[in-house]
PDB file of C-alpha atoms in Angstrom:
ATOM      1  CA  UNK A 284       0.000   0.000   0.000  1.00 78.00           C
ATOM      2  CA  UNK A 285       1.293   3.564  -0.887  1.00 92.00           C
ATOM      3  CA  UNK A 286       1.218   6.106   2.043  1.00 96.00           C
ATOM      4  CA  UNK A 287      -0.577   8.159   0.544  1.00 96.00           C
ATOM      5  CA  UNK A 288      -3.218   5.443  -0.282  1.00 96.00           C
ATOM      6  CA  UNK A 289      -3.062   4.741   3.215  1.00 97.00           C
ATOM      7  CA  UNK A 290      -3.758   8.573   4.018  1.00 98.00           C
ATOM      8  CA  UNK A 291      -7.007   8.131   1.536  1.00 98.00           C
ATOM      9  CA  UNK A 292      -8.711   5.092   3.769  1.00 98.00           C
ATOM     10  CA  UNK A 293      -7.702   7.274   6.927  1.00 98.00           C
ATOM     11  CA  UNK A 294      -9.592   9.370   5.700  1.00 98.00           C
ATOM     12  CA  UNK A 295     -12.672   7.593   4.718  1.00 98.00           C
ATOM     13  CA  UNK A 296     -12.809   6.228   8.334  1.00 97.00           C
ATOM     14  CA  UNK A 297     -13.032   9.813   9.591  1.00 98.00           C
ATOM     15  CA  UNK A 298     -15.426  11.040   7.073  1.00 97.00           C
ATOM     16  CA  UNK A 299     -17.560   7.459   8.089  1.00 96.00           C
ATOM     17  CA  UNK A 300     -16.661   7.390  11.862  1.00 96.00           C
ATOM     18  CA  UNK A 301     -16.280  11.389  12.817  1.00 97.00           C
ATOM     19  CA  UNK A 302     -18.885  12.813  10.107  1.00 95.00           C
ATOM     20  CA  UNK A 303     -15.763  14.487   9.452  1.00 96.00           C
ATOM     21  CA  UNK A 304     -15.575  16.982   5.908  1.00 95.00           C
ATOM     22  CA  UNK A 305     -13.957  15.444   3.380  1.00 96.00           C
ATOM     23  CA  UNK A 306     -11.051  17.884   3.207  1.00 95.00           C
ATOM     24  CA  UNK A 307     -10.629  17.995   7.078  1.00 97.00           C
ATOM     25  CA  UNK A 308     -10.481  14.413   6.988  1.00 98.00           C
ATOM     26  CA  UNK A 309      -7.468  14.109   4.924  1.00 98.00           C
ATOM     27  CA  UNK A 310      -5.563  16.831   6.355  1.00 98.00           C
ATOM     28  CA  UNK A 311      -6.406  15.163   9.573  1.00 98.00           C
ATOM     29  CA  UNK A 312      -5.368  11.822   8.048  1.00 98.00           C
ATOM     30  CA  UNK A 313      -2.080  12.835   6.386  1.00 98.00           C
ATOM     31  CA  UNK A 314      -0.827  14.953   9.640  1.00 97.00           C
ATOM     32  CA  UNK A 315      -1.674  10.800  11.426  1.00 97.00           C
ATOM     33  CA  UNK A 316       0.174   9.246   8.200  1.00 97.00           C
ATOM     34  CA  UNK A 317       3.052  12.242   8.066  1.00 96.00           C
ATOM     35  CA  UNK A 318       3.631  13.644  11.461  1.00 96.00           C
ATOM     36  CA  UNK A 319       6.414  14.341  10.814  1.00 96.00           C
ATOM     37  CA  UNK A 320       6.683  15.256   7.131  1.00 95.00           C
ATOM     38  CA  UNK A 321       4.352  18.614   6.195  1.00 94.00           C
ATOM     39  CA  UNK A 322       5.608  18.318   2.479  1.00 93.00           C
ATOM     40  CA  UNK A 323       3.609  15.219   2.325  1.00 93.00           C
ATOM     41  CA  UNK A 324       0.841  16.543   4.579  1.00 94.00           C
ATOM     42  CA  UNK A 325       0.553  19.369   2.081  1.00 95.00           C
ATOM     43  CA  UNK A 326       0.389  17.167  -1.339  1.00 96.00           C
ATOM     44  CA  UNK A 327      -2.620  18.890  -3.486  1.00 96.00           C
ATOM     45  CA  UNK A 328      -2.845  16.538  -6.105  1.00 97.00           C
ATOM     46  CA  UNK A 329      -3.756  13.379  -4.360  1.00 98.00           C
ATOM     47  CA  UNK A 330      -6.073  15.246  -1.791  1.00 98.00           C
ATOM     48  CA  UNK A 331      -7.530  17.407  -5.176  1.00 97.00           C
ATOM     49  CA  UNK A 332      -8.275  13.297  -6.048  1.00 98.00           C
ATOM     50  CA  UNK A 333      -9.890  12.210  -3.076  1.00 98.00           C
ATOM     51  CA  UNK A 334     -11.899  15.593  -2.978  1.00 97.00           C
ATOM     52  CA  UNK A 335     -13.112  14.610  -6.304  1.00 97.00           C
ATOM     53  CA  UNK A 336     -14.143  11.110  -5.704  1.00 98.00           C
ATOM     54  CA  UNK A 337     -15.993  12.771  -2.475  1.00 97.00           C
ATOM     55  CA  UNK A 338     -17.862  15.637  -3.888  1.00 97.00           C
ATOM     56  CA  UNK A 339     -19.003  12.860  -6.835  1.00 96.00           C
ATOM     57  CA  UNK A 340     -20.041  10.250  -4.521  1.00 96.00           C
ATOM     58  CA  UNK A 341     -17.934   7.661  -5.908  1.00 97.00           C
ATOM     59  CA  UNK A 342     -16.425   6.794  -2.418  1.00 97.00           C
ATOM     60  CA  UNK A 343     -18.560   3.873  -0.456  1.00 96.00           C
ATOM     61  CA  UNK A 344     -20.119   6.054   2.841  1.00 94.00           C
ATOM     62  CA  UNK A 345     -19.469   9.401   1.723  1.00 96.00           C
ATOM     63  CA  UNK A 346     -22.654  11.525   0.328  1.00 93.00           C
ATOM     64  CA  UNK A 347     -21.644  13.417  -2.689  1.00 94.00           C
ATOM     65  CA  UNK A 348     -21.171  17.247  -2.416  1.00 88.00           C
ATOM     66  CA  UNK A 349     -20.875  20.018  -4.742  1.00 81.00           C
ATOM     67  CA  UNK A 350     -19.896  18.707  -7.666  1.00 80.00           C
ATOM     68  CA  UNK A 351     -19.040  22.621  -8.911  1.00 81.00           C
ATOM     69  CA  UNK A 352     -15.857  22.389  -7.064  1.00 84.00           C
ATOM     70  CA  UNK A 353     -13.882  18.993  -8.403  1.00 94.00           C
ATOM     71  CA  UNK A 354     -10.590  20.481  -9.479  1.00 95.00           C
ATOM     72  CA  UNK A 355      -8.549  18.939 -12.098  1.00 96.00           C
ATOM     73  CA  UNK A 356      -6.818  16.215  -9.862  1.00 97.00           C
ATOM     74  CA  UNK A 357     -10.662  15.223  -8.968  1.00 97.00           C
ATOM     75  CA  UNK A 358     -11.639  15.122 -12.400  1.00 97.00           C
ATOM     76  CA  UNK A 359      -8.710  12.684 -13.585  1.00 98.00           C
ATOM     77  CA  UNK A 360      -9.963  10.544 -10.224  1.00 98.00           C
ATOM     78  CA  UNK A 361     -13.391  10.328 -11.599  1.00 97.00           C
ATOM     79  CA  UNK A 362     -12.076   9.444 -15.006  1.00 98.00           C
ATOM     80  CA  UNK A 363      -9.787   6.304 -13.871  1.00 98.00           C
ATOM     81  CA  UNK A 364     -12.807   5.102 -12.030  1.00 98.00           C
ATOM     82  CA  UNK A 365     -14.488   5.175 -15.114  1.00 97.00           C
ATOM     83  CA  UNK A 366     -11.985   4.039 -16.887  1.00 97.00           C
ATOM     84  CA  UNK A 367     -11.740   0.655 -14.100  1.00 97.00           C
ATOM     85  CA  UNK A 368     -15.284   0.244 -14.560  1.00 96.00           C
ATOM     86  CA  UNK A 369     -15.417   0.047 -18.359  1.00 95.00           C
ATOM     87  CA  UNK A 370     -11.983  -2.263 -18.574  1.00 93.00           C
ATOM     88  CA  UNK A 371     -11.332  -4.029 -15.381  1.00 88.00           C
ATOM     89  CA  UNK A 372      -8.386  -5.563 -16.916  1.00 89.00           C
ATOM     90  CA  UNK A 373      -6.446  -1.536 -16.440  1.00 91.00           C
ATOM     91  CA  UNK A 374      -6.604  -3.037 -12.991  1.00 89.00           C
ATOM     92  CA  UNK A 375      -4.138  -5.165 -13.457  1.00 89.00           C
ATOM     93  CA  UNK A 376      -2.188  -3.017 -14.917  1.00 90.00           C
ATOM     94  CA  UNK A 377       0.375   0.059 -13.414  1.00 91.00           C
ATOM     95  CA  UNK A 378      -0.587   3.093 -11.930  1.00 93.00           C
ATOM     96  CA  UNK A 379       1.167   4.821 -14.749  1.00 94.00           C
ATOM     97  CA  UNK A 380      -0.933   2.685 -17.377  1.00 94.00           C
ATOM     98  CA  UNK A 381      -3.976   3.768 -16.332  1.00 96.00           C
ATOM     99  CA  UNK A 382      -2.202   7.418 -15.329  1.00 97.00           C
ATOM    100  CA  UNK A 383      -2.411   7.762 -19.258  1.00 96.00           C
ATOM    101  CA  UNK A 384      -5.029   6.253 -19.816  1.00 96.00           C
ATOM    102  CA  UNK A 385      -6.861   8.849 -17.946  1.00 97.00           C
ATOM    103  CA  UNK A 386      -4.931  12.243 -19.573  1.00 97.00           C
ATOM    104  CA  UNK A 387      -6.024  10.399 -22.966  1.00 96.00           C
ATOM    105  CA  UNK A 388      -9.776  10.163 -21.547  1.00 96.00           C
ATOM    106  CA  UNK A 389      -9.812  14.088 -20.350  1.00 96.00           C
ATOM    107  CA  UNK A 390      -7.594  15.044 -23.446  1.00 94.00           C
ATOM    108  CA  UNK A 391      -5.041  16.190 -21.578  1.00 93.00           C
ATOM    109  CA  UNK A 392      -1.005  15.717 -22.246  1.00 92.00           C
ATOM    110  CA  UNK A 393      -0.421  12.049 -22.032  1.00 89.00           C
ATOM    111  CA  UNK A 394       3.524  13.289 -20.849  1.00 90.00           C
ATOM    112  CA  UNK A 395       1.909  14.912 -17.133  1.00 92.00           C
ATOM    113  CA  UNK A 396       3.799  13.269 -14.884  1.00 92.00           C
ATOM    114  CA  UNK A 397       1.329  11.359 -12.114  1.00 91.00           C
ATOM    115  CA  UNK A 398       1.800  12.746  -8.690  1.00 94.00           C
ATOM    116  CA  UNK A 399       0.047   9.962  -6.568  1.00 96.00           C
ATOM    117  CA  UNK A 400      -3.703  10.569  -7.947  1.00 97.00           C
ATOM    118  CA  UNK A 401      -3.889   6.751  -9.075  1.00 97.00           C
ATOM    119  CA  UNK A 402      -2.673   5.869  -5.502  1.00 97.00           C
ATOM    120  CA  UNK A 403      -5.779   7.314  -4.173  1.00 98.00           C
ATOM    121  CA  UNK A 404      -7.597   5.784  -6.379  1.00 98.00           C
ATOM    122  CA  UNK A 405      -6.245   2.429  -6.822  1.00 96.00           C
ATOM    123  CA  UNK A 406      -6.444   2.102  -2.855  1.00 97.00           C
ATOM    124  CA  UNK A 407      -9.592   3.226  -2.376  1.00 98.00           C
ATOM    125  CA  UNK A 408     -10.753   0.324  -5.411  1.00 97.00           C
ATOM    126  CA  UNK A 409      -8.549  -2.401  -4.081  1.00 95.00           C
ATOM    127  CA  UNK A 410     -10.228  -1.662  -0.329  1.00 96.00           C
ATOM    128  CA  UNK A 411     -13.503  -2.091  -2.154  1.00 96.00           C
ATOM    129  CA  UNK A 412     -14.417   1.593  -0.696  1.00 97.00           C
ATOM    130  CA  UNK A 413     -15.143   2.311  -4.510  1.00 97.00           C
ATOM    131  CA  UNK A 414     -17.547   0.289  -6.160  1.00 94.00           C
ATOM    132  CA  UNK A 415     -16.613  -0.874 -10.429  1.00 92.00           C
ATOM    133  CA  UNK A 416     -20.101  -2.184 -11.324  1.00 86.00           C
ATOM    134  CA  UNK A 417     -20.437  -0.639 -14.596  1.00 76.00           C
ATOM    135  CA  UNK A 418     -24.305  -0.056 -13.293  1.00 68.00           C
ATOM    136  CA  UNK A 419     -23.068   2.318 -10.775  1.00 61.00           C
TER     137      UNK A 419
END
């Protein structure tokens, strides 16, 4: 497990257990995962992908929110778990496999370097805290 995968299920267990926000929950969750470490408490691009998966609902306990305010990390989080859900198979794949796959989805620059968005997301699928049934 990648810390900062680890950081994303810490932070579904407060959002479950504390009713924390989904924001306040991950800061709270990486300052547990990274006490001592605020460079990694601070990362925006995997907490801009768990925000996303949040605010759409995608995340197994946690109501959806304003979708208005997914940011771009959110919005390639969304598209991998699309992506998972139409070809299971990009499961077994690496994180920077389905890392392009999702720039080519959202048509952005398939060179972007990944900065721990699949990490979230791949966690959060492989914890079955984010449901692939294409029905979903």
């Amino acid at each position: 497990m990648s810390a900062l995968g680890h950081v994303a299920l810490v932070a579904r267990s407060l959002i479950v257990v504390r009713n924390l926000a989904p924001l306040d929950a991950w800061n709270g969750a990486a300052a547990m995962v990274f006490p001592e470490s605020e460079s990694n408490q601070e990362k925006g691009c995997p907490r801009g992908a768990f925000s996303g998966l949040c605010a759409a609902g995608l995340i197994g306990g946690v109501p959806a929110s304003d979708k208005n305010k997914i940011n771009t990390n959110g919005q390639y989080a969304i598209a991998a778990v699309d992506l998972l859900r139409a070809s299971p198979s990009l499961r077994n794949q690496s994180k920077l496999a389905l890392w392009r796959a999702t720039l080519e989805a959202v048509g952005a620059d398939v060179s972007k370097q990944h900065n721990s968005q699949m990490d979230v997301v791949l966690e959060l699928v492989e914890r079955n805290c984010i449901d692939l049934s294409p029905d979903r």
